[in-house]
């Protein structure tokens, strides 16, 4: 156990040294590549404007997302009506999708409990 801890500590040390050496270069390069997205000067008013633009853009996209939802629901209903024609591959994919949803739910519960498996702290 102690040797594993030493290995982990040495790898963490190497990673922090790499970040200290190359982090600022990467940061500058990233900002340079994406400078068209940077608002200059970064004022509170500009931030408020951008947040309102994002909010109302997302709000305006609701009808399109609602339409997509109903199309997906109709597709699922159609699959259920014709389930006798369903292939094993399609059923397997649906089962894996359901299993993945359940796994993400369990992961969210564990994170919500503060990374404990037994229960909530009271």
Short mmCIF file of N, CA, C and O in Angstrom, two decimals:
data_model
loop_
_atom_site.label_atom_id
_atom_site.label_comp_id
_atom_site.label_asym_id
_atom_site.label_seq_id
_atom_site.Cartn_x
_atom_site.Cartn_y
_atom_site.Cartn_z
N UNK A 1 0.82 -1.19 0.00
CA UNK A 1 0.00 0.00 0.00
C UNK A 1 0.87 1.26 0.00
O UNK A 1 0.57 2.22 -0.69
N UNK A 2 1.93 1.22 0.79
CA UNK A 2 2.82 2.38 0.86
C UNK A 2 3.53 2.61 -0.47
O UNK A 2 3.75 3.76 -0.86
N UNK A 3 3.87 1.52 -1.18
CA UNK A 3 4.54 1.69 -2.47
C UNK A 3 3.59 2.31 -3.50
O UNK A 3 4.00 3.12 -4.31
N UNK A 4 2.33 1.92 -3.45
CA UNK A 4 1.33 2.52 -4.36
C UNK A 4 1.16 4.00 -4.06
O UNK A 4 1.03 4.81 -4.97
N UNK A 5 1.18 4.35 -2.79
CA UNK A 5 1.06 5.74 -2.39
C UNK A 5 2.26 6.54 -2.88
O UNK A 5 2.12 7.66 -3.37
N UNK A 6 3.45 5.96 -2.79
CA UNK A 6 4.67 6.62 -3.27
C UNK A 6 4.60 6.82 -4.79
O UNK A 6 5.01 7.86 -5.30
N UNK A 7 4.11 5.80 -5.52
CA UNK A 7 3.98 5.92 -6.97
C UNK A 7 3.00 7.03 -7.33
O UNK A 7 3.27 7.85 -8.22
N UNK A 8 1.88 7.06 -6.64
CA UNK A 8 0.88 8.09 -6.90
C UNK A 8 1.43 9.47 -6.58
O UNK A 8 1.22 10.42 -7.35
N UNK A 9 2.16 9.57 -5.50
CA UNK A 9 2.74 10.85 -5.10
C UNK A 9 3.78 11.32 -6.13
O UNK A 9 3.83 12.50 -6.49
N UNK A 10 4.59 10.40 -6.63
CA UNK A 10 5.60 10.79 -7.61
C UNK A 10 4.95 11.19 -8.93
O UNK A 10 5.38 12.15 -9.58
N UNK A 11 3.88 10.49 -9.34
CA UNK A 11 3.19 10.87 -10.57
C UNK A 11 2.50 12.22 -10.42
O UNK A 11 2.51 13.03 -11.36
N UNK A 12 1.95 12.49 -9.26
CA UNK A 12 1.32 13.80 -9.01
C UNK A 12 2.37 14.90 -9.04
O UNK A 12 2.13 16.00 -9.56
N UNK A 13 3.54 14.62 -8.52
CA UNK A 13 4.63 15.60 -8.52
C UNK A 13 5.08 15.89 -9.95
O UNK A 13 5.28 17.04 -10.32
N UNK A 14 5.22 14.84 -10.76
CA UNK A 14 5.59 15.03 -12.16
C UNK A 14 4.54 15.82 -12.93
O UNK A 14 4.87 16.70 -13.73
N UNK A 15 3.28 15.53 -12.64
CA UNK A 15 2.20 16.25 -13.33
C UNK A 15 2.20 17.72 -12.95
O UNK A 15 2.03 18.60 -13.80
N UNK A 16 2.41 18.02 -11.67
CA UNK A 16 2.43 19.42 -11.25
C UNK A 16 3.63 20.16 -11.83
O UNK A 16 3.53 21.33 -12.19
N UNK A 17 4.77 19.47 -11.96
CA UNK A 17 5.93 20.08 -12.58
C UNK A 17 5.68 20.37 -14.06
O UNK A 17 6.05 21.43 -14.58
N UNK A 18 5.02 19.44 -14.75
CA UNK A 18 4.70 19.64 -16.16
C UNK A 18 3.76 20.82 -16.33
O UNK A 18 3.94 21.64 -17.23
N UNK A 19 2.75 20.91 -15.48
CA UNK A 19 1.79 22.01 -15.57
C UNK A 19 2.48 23.34 -15.25
O UNK A 19 2.23 24.34 -15.92
N UNK A 20 3.35 23.34 -14.26
CA UNK A 20 4.06 24.58 -13.91
C UNK A 20 4.95 25.03 -15.06
O UNK A 20 5.10 26.22 -15.30
N UNK A 21 5.53 24.06 -15.79
CA UNK A 21 6.44 24.40 -16.87
C UNK A 21 5.70 24.82 -18.14
O UNK A 21 6.08 25.78 -18.80
N UNK A 22 4.61 24.10 -18.49
CA UNK A 22 3.94 24.32 -19.77
C UNK A 22 2.56 24.95 -19.65
O UNK A 22 1.93 25.24 -20.67
N UNK A 23 2.08 25.17 -18.44
CA UNK A 23 0.71 25.66 -18.25
C UNK A 23 0.48 27.05 -18.81
O UNK A 23 -0.54 27.31 -19.47
N UNK A 24 1.39 27.96 -18.57
CA UNK A 24 1.19 29.33 -19.04
C UNK A 24 1.25 29.41 -20.56
O UNK A 24 0.50 30.17 -21.17
N UNK A 25 2.09 28.60 -21.18
CA UNK A 25 2.17 28.59 -22.64
C UNK A 25 0.85 28.09 -23.23
O UNK A 25 0.34 28.68 -24.19
N UNK A 26 0.32 27.03 -22.65
CA UNK A 26 -0.96 26.50 -23.11
C UNK A 26 -2.06 27.52 -22.92
O UNK A 26 -2.91 27.70 -23.79
N UNK A 27 -2.07 28.21 -21.77
CA UNK A 27 -3.08 29.22 -21.47
C UNK A 27 -3.04 30.35 -22.50
O UNK A 27 -4.07 30.75 -23.04
N UNK A 28 -1.85 30.84 -22.79
CA UNK A 28 -1.71 31.92 -23.76
C UNK A 28 -2.13 31.47 -25.16
O UNK A 28 -2.79 32.20 -25.90
N UNK A 29 -1.74 30.26 -25.53
CA UNK A 29 -2.09 29.73 -26.84
C UNK A 29 -3.61 29.57 -26.96
O UNK A 29 -4.21 29.90 -27.99
N UNK A 30 -4.24 29.08 -25.90
CA UNK A 30 -5.69 28.91 -25.90
C UNK A 30 -6.41 30.25 -26.04
O UNK A 30 -7.36 30.38 -26.81
N UNK A 31 -5.94 31.27 -25.32
CA UNK A 31 -6.55 32.59 -25.43
C UNK A 31 -6.33 33.19 -26.81
O UNK A 31 -7.22 33.84 -27.36
N UNK A 32 -5.17 32.96 -27.39
CA UNK A 32 -4.88 33.50 -28.71
C UNK A 32 -5.77 32.86 -29.77
O UNK A 32 -6.27 33.53 -30.68
N UNK A 33 -5.98 31.56 -29.67
CA UNK A 33 -6.81 30.86 -30.64
C UNK A 33 -8.27 31.27 -30.55
O UNK A 33 -9.00 31.22 -31.53
N UNK A 34 -8.72 31.66 -29.36
CA UNK A 34 -10.13 31.97 -29.14
C UNK A 34 -10.37 33.43 -28.83
O UNK A 34 -11.35 33.77 -28.17
N UNK A 35 -9.52 34.30 -29.32
CA UNK A 35 -9.65 35.72 -28.99
C UNK A 35 -10.90 36.35 -29.59
O UNK A 35 -11.36 37.36 -29.09
N UNK A 36 -11.47 35.74 -30.62
CA UNK A 36 -12.69 36.30 -31.20
C UNK A 36 -13.89 36.17 -30.26
O UNK A 36 -14.88 36.88 -30.43
N UNK A 37 -13.80 35.31 -29.25
CA UNK A 37 -14.89 35.13 -28.30
C UNK A 37 -14.74 35.98 -27.04
O UNK A 37 -15.63 36.01 -26.22
N UNK A 38 -13.62 36.65 -26.90
CA UNK A 38 -13.35 37.43 -25.70
C UNK A 38 -13.95 38.83 -25.86
O UNK A 38 -13.71 39.49 -26.86
N UNK A 39 -14.71 39.25 -24.87
CA UNK A 39 -15.31 40.58 -24.88
C UNK A 39 -14.35 41.56 -24.21
O UNK A 39 -13.91 41.34 -23.09
N UNK A 40 -14.06 42.61 -24.92
CA UNK A 40 -13.11 43.59 -24.38
C UNK A 40 -13.76 44.96 -24.40
O UNK A 40 -14.24 45.39 -25.46
N UNK A 41 -13.90 45.66 -23.36
CA UNK A 41 -13.48 45.39 -21.99
C UNK A 41 -14.52 44.51 -21.27
O UNK A 41 -15.70 44.59 -21.57
N UNK A 42 -14.08 43.69 -20.35
CA UNK A 42 -15.00 42.80 -19.64
C UNK A 42 -15.75 43.54 -18.53
O UNK A 42 -15.36 43.50 -17.37
N UNK A 43 -16.82 44.21 -18.88
CA UNK A 43 -17.57 44.99 -17.90
C UNK A 43 -18.77 44.20 -17.39
O UNK A 43 -19.19 43.21 -18.00
N UNK A 44 -19.33 44.67 -16.29
CA UNK A 44 -20.50 44.03 -15.71
C UNK A 44 -21.69 44.14 -16.67
O UNK A 44 -22.47 43.20 -16.83
N UNK A 45 -21.81 45.28 -17.32
CA UNK A 45 -22.92 45.48 -18.25
C UNK A 45 -22.84 44.49 -19.41
O UNK A 45 -23.85 43.93 -19.85
N UNK A 46 -21.63 44.28 -19.93
CA UNK A 46 -21.45 43.35 -21.03
C UNK A 46 -21.78 41.92 -20.59
O UNK A 46 -22.42 41.16 -21.32
N UNK A 47 -21.37 41.57 -19.37
CA UNK A 47 -21.68 40.24 -18.84
C UNK A 47 -23.18 40.06 -18.68
O UNK A 47 -23.72 39.00 -18.98
N UNK A 48 -23.87 41.10 -18.18
CA UNK A 48 -25.32 41.02 -18.04
C UNK A 48 -25.99 40.88 -19.40
O UNK A 48 -26.93 40.10 -19.56
N UNK A 49 -25.50 41.62 -20.40
CA UNK A 49 -26.05 41.52 -21.74
C UNK A 49 -25.87 40.11 -22.30
O UNK A 49 -26.81 39.52 -22.86
N UNK A 50 -24.68 39.55 -22.14
CA UNK A 50 -24.42 38.21 -22.66
C UNK A 50 -25.26 37.16 -21.96
O UNK A 50 -25.76 36.22 -22.59
N UNK A 51 -25.44 37.30 -20.65
CA UNK A 51 -26.26 36.32 -19.93
C UNK A 51 -27.72 36.41 -20.37
O UNK A 51 -28.39 35.38 -20.51
N UNK A 52 -28.21 37.63 -20.62
CA UNK A 52 -29.59 37.76 -21.10
C UNK A 52 -29.72 37.19 -22.51
O UNK A 52 -30.72 36.56 -22.85
N UNK A 53 -28.71 37.42 -23.36
CA UNK A 53 -28.76 36.86 -24.71
C UNK A 53 -28.80 35.33 -24.66
O UNK A 53 -29.57 34.70 -25.39
N UNK A 54 -27.99 34.75 -23.80
CA UNK A 54 -27.98 33.29 -23.67
C UNK A 54 -29.33 32.79 -23.17
O UNK A 54 -29.89 31.83 -23.71
N UNK A 55 -29.87 33.45 -22.15
CA UNK A 55 -31.14 33.02 -21.57
C UNK A 55 -32.25 33.06 -22.61
O UNK A 55 -32.99 32.09 -22.79
N UNK A 56 -32.38 34.18 -23.31
CA UNK A 56 -33.48 34.31 -24.26
C UNK A 56 -33.25 33.48 -25.52
O UNK A 56 -34.23 33.06 -26.16
N UNK A 57 -32.02 33.22 -25.88
CA UNK A 57 -31.75 32.32 -26.99
C UNK A 57 -32.19 30.91 -26.63
O UNK A 57 -32.81 30.21 -27.43
N UNK A 58 -31.87 30.48 -25.41
CA UNK A 58 -32.29 29.16 -24.96
C UNK A 58 -33.81 29.09 -24.84
O UNK A 58 -34.42 28.07 -25.17
N UNK A 59 -34.41 30.18 -24.39
CA UNK A 59 -35.86 30.24 -24.27
C UNK A 59 -36.52 30.13 -25.65
O UNK A 59 -37.54 29.45 -25.81
N UNK A 60 -35.93 30.78 -26.64
CA UNK A 60 -36.48 30.74 -28.00
C UNK A 60 -36.32 29.35 -28.63
O UNK A 60 -37.05 29.02 -29.57
N UNK A 61 -35.39 28.54 -28.13
CA UNK A 61 -35.18 27.22 -28.72
C UNK A 61 -36.13 26.16 -28.15
O UNK A 61 -36.13 25.03 -28.63
N UNK A 62 -36.94 26.53 -27.16
CA UNK A 62 -37.84 25.55 -26.54
C UNK A 62 -38.83 24.95 -27.54
O UNK A 62 -39.02 23.73 -27.54
N UNK A 63 -39.49 25.74 -28.40
CA UNK A 63 -40.43 25.10 -29.34
C UNK A 63 -39.78 24.05 -30.24
O UNK A 63 -40.37 22.99 -30.48
N UNK A 64 -38.58 24.32 -30.71
CA UNK A 64 -37.89 23.34 -31.54
C UNK A 64 -37.54 22.07 -30.77
O UNK A 64 -37.67 20.95 -31.28
N UNK A 65 -37.12 22.25 -29.53
CA UNK A 65 -36.80 21.08 -28.71
C UNK A 65 -38.07 20.31 -28.35
O UNK A 65 -38.05 19.08 -28.27
N UNK A 66 -39.17 21.04 -28.14
CA UNK A 66 -40.44 20.40 -27.84
C UNK A 66 -40.89 19.55 -29.02
O UNK A 66 -41.34 18.41 -28.85
N UNK A 67 -40.75 20.09 -30.23
CA UNK A 67 -41.11 19.34 -31.44
C UNK A 67 -40.24 18.09 -31.57
O UNK A 67 -40.75 17.01 -31.89
N UNK A 68 -38.95 18.22 -31.32
CA UNK A 68 -38.05 17.05 -31.39
C UNK A 68 -38.45 15.99 -30.37
O UNK A 68 -38.40 14.79 -30.65
N UNK A 69 -38.85 16.44 -29.18
CA UNK A 69 -39.27 15.50 -28.14
C UNK A 69 -40.47 14.68 -28.60
O UNK A 69 -40.50 13.46 -28.44
N UNK A 70 -41.46 15.36 -29.19
CA UNK A 70 -42.65 14.64 -29.62
C UNK A 70 -42.35 13.70 -30.78
O UNK A 70 -42.96 12.62 -30.87
N UNK A 71 -41.43 14.08 -31.65
CA UNK A 71 -41.04 13.17 -32.73
C UNK A 71 -40.38 11.91 -32.17
O UNK A 71 -40.65 10.79 -32.62
N UNK A 72 -39.50 12.10 -31.19
CA UNK A 72 -38.84 10.95 -30.55
C UNK A 72 -39.86 10.06 -29.85
O UNK A 72 -39.77 8.84 -29.89
N UNK A 73 -40.83 10.69 -29.20
CA UNK A 73 -41.86 9.92 -28.50
C UNK A 73 -42.71 9.13 -29.49
O UNK A 73 -43.03 7.96 -29.24
N UNK A 74 -43.07 9.76 -30.61
CA UNK A 74 -43.83 9.04 -31.64
C UNK A 74 -43.03 7.86 -32.20
O UNK A 74 -43.59 6.79 -32.46
N UNK A 75 -41.71 8.07 -32.36
CA UNK A 75 -40.86 6.98 -32.85
C UNK A 75 -40.85 5.82 -31.85
O UNK A 75 -40.96 4.65 -32.23
N UNK A 76 -40.76 6.15 -30.55
CA UNK A 76 -40.76 5.10 -29.53
C UNK A 76 -42.10 4.38 -29.49
O UNK A 76 -42.16 3.15 -29.32
N UNK A 77 -43.20 5.13 -29.63
CA UNK A 77 -44.52 4.49 -29.67
C UNK A 77 -44.64 3.55 -30.86
O UNK A 77 -45.20 2.45 -30.75
N UNK A 78 -44.12 3.98 -32.01
CA UNK A 78 -44.17 3.16 -33.21
C UNK A 78 -43.34 1.88 -33.02
O UNK A 78 -43.75 0.80 -33.45
N UNK A 79 -42.20 2.02 -32.38
CA UNK A 79 -41.39 0.83 -32.10
C UNK A 79 -42.14 -0.13 -31.19
O UNK A 79 -42.09 -1.34 -31.35
N UNK A 80 -42.85 0.43 -30.20
CA UNK A 80 -43.58 -0.42 -29.25
C UNK A 80 -44.74 -1.13 -29.95
O UNK A 80 -45.04 -2.28 -29.65
N UNK A 81 -45.41 -0.42 -30.88
CA UNK A 81 -46.52 -1.05 -31.61
C UNK A 81 -46.01 -2.20 -32.48
O UNK A 81 -46.67 -3.22 -32.63
N UNK A 82 -44.83 -2.03 -33.06
CA UNK A 82 -44.26 -3.04 -33.96
C UNK A 82 -43.15 -3.82 -33.25
O UNK A 82 -42.14 -4.16 -33.86
N UNK A 83 -43.35 -4.11 -31.98
CA UNK A 83 -42.28 -4.79 -31.24
C UNK A 83 -42.05 -6.22 -31.69
O UNK A 83 -41.01 -6.79 -31.45
N UNK A 84 -43.01 -6.80 -32.38
CA UNK A 84 -42.80 -8.16 -32.90
C UNK A 84 -41.76 -8.17 -34.01
O UNK A 84 -41.09 -9.17 -34.22
N UNK A 85 -41.62 -7.03 -34.69
CA UNK A 85 -40.62 -6.92 -35.76
C UNK A 85 -39.26 -6.47 -35.23
O UNK A 85 -38.32 -6.29 -36.01
N UNK A 86 -39.16 -6.26 -33.94
CA UNK A 86 -37.94 -5.74 -33.33
C UNK A 86 -36.83 -6.79 -33.37
O UNK A 86 -37.07 -7.98 -33.11
N UNK A 87 -35.63 -6.37 -33.74
CA UNK A 87 -34.49 -7.28 -33.79
C UNK A 87 -33.83 -7.36 -32.42
O UNK A 87 -33.98 -6.46 -31.59
N UNK A 88 -33.07 -8.38 -32.21
CA UNK A 88 -32.37 -8.58 -30.94
C UNK A 88 -31.35 -7.47 -30.73
O UNK A 88 -31.17 -6.99 -29.60
N UNK A 89 -30.73 -7.00 -31.80
CA UNK A 89 -29.73 -5.94 -31.69
C UNK A 89 -30.37 -4.66 -31.14
O UNK A 89 -29.80 -3.99 -30.29
N UNK A 90 -31.56 -4.33 -31.65
CA UNK A 90 -32.25 -3.12 -31.20
C UNK A 90 -32.65 -3.24 -29.73
O UNK A 90 -32.52 -2.29 -28.96
N UNK A 91 -33.13 -4.41 -29.34
CA UNK A 91 -33.49 -4.63 -27.94
C UNK A 91 -32.26 -4.55 -27.04
O UNK A 91 -32.31 -4.00 -25.94
N UNK A 92 -31.14 -5.08 -27.50
CA UNK A 92 -29.90 -5.01 -26.73
C UNK A 92 -29.42 -3.58 -26.56
O UNK A 92 -28.98 -3.19 -25.47
N UNK A 93 -29.51 -2.79 -27.60
CA UNK A 93 -29.11 -1.38 -27.52
C UNK A 93 -30.00 -0.64 -26.54
O UNK A 93 -29.53 0.16 -25.72
N UNK A 94 -31.32 -0.91 -26.59
CA UNK A 94 -32.24 -0.26 -25.67
C UNK A 94 -31.94 -0.67 -24.22
O UNK A 94 -31.98 0.17 -23.32
N UNK A 95 -31.61 -1.93 -24.01
CA UNK A 95 -31.28 -2.40 -22.66
C UNK A 95 -30.00 -1.75 -22.16
O UNK A 95 -29.91 -1.34 -21.00
N UNK A 96 -29.01 -1.64 -23.03
CA UNK A 96 -27.77 -0.97 -22.63
C UNK A 96 -27.99 0.50 -22.32
O UNK A 96 -27.40 1.05 -21.38
N UNK A 97 -28.85 1.15 -23.09
CA UNK A 97 -29.16 2.56 -22.83
C UNK A 97 -29.84 2.71 -21.47
O UNK A 97 -29.50 3.61 -20.69
N UNK A 98 -30.78 1.83 -21.17
CA UNK A 98 -31.44 1.87 -19.86
C UNK A 98 -30.46 1.62 -18.74
O UNK A 98 -30.52 2.27 -17.69
N UNK A 99 -29.55 0.70 -18.93
CA UNK A 99 -28.53 0.41 -17.93
C UNK A 99 -27.61 1.60 -17.73
O UNK A 99 -27.24 1.93 -16.59
N UNK A 100 -27.25 2.28 -18.81
CA UNK A 100 -26.40 3.46 -18.70
C UNK A 100 -27.13 4.57 -17.94
O UNK A 100 -26.53 5.25 -17.09
N UNK A 101 -28.40 4.77 -18.23
CA UNK A 101 -29.18 5.78 -17.49
C UNK A 101 -29.20 5.47 -16.00
O UNK A 101 -29.04 6.36 -15.17
N UNK A 102 -29.40 4.20 -15.66
CA UNK A 102 -29.42 3.80 -14.25
C UNK A 102 -28.05 4.02 -13.61
O UNK A 102 -27.96 4.47 -12.47
N UNK A 103 -26.98 3.73 -14.33
CA UNK A 103 -25.64 3.93 -13.78
C UNK A 103 -25.37 5.41 -13.52
O UNK A 103 -24.80 5.77 -12.49
N UNK A 104 -25.78 6.28 -14.45
CA UNK A 104 -25.61 7.73 -14.23
C UNK A 104 -26.45 8.20 -13.04
O UNK A 104 -26.03 9.07 -12.27
N UNK A 105 -27.65 7.63 -12.87
CA UNK A 105 -28.47 7.96 -11.72
C UNK A 105 -27.76 7.58 -10.43
O UNK A 105 -27.71 8.36 -9.48
N UNK A 106 -27.21 6.36 -10.39
CA UNK A 106 -26.50 5.91 -9.19
C UNK A 106 -25.28 6.78 -8.91
O UNK A 106 -25.01 7.12 -7.75
N UNK A 107 -24.55 7.15 -9.95
CA UNK A 107 -23.39 8.01 -9.77
C UNK A 107 -23.81 9.37 -9.21
O UNK A 107 -23.17 9.92 -8.31
N UNK A 108 -24.91 9.90 -9.70
CA UNK A 108 -25.42 11.17 -9.18
C UNK A 108 -25.84 11.07 -7.73
O UNK A 108 -25.63 12.00 -6.94
N UNK A 109 -26.44 9.96 -7.37
CA UNK A 109 -26.82 9.76 -5.97
C UNK A 109 -25.59 9.69 -5.06
O UNK A 109 -25.57 10.26 -3.98
N UNK A 110 -24.56 9.00 -5.52
CA UNK A 110 -23.34 8.89 -4.72
C UNK A 110 -22.69 10.25 -4.56
O UNK A 110 -22.27 10.64 -3.46
N UNK A 111 -22.63 11.02 -5.64
CA UNK A 111 -22.05 12.37 -5.55
C UNK A 111 -22.91 13.24 -4.65
O UNK A 111 -22.40 14.01 -3.82
N UNK A 112 -24.23 13.13 -4.75
CA UNK A 112 -25.13 13.91 -3.92
C UNK A 112 -25.00 13.59 -2.44
O UNK A 112 -25.24 14.44 -1.58
N UNK A 113 -24.62 12.38 -2.13
CA UNK A 113 -24.42 11.98 -0.73
C UNK A 113 -23.04 12.35 -0.21
O UNK A 113 -22.70 12.01 0.91
N UNK A 114 -22.26 12.98 -1.02
CA UNK A 114 -20.91 13.34 -0.57
C UNK A 114 -19.94 12.19 -0.73
O UNK A 114 -19.06 11.99 0.10
N UNK A 115 -20.09 11.42 -1.80
CA UNK A 115 -19.21 10.30 -2.14
C UNK A 115 -19.22 9.21 -1.06
O UNK A 115 -18.20 8.60 -0.76
N UNK A 116 -20.40 8.96 -0.48
CA UNK A 116 -20.55 7.83 0.44
C UNK A 116 -21.50 6.82 -0.21
O UNK A 116 -22.39 7.19 -0.96
N UNK A 117 -21.30 5.56 0.10
CA UNK A 117 -22.15 4.51 -0.44
C UNK A 117 -23.27 4.12 0.51
O UNK A 117 -24.25 3.53 0.12
N UNK A 118 -23.10 4.45 1.79
CA UNK A 118 -24.03 3.95 2.79
C UNK A 118 -25.24 4.84 3.02
O UNK A 118 -26.31 4.35 3.31
N UNK A 119 -25.10 6.14 2.91
CA UNK A 119 -26.26 7.00 3.14
C UNK A 119 -25.86 8.44 3.30
O UNK A 119 -24.70 8.82 3.16
N UNK A 120 -26.85 9.22 3.62
CA UNK A 120 -26.65 10.66 3.79
C UNK A 120 -26.16 10.96 5.20
O UNK A 120 -26.53 10.30 6.16
N UNK A 121 -25.33 11.99 5.32
CA UNK A 121 -24.92 12.46 6.64
C UNK A 121 -26.05 13.30 7.22
O UNK A 121 -26.59 14.17 6.55
N UNK A 122 -26.44 12.99 8.45
CA UNK A 122 -27.55 13.72 9.07
C UNK A 122 -27.03 14.56 10.20
O UNK A 122 -26.18 14.22 10.93
#
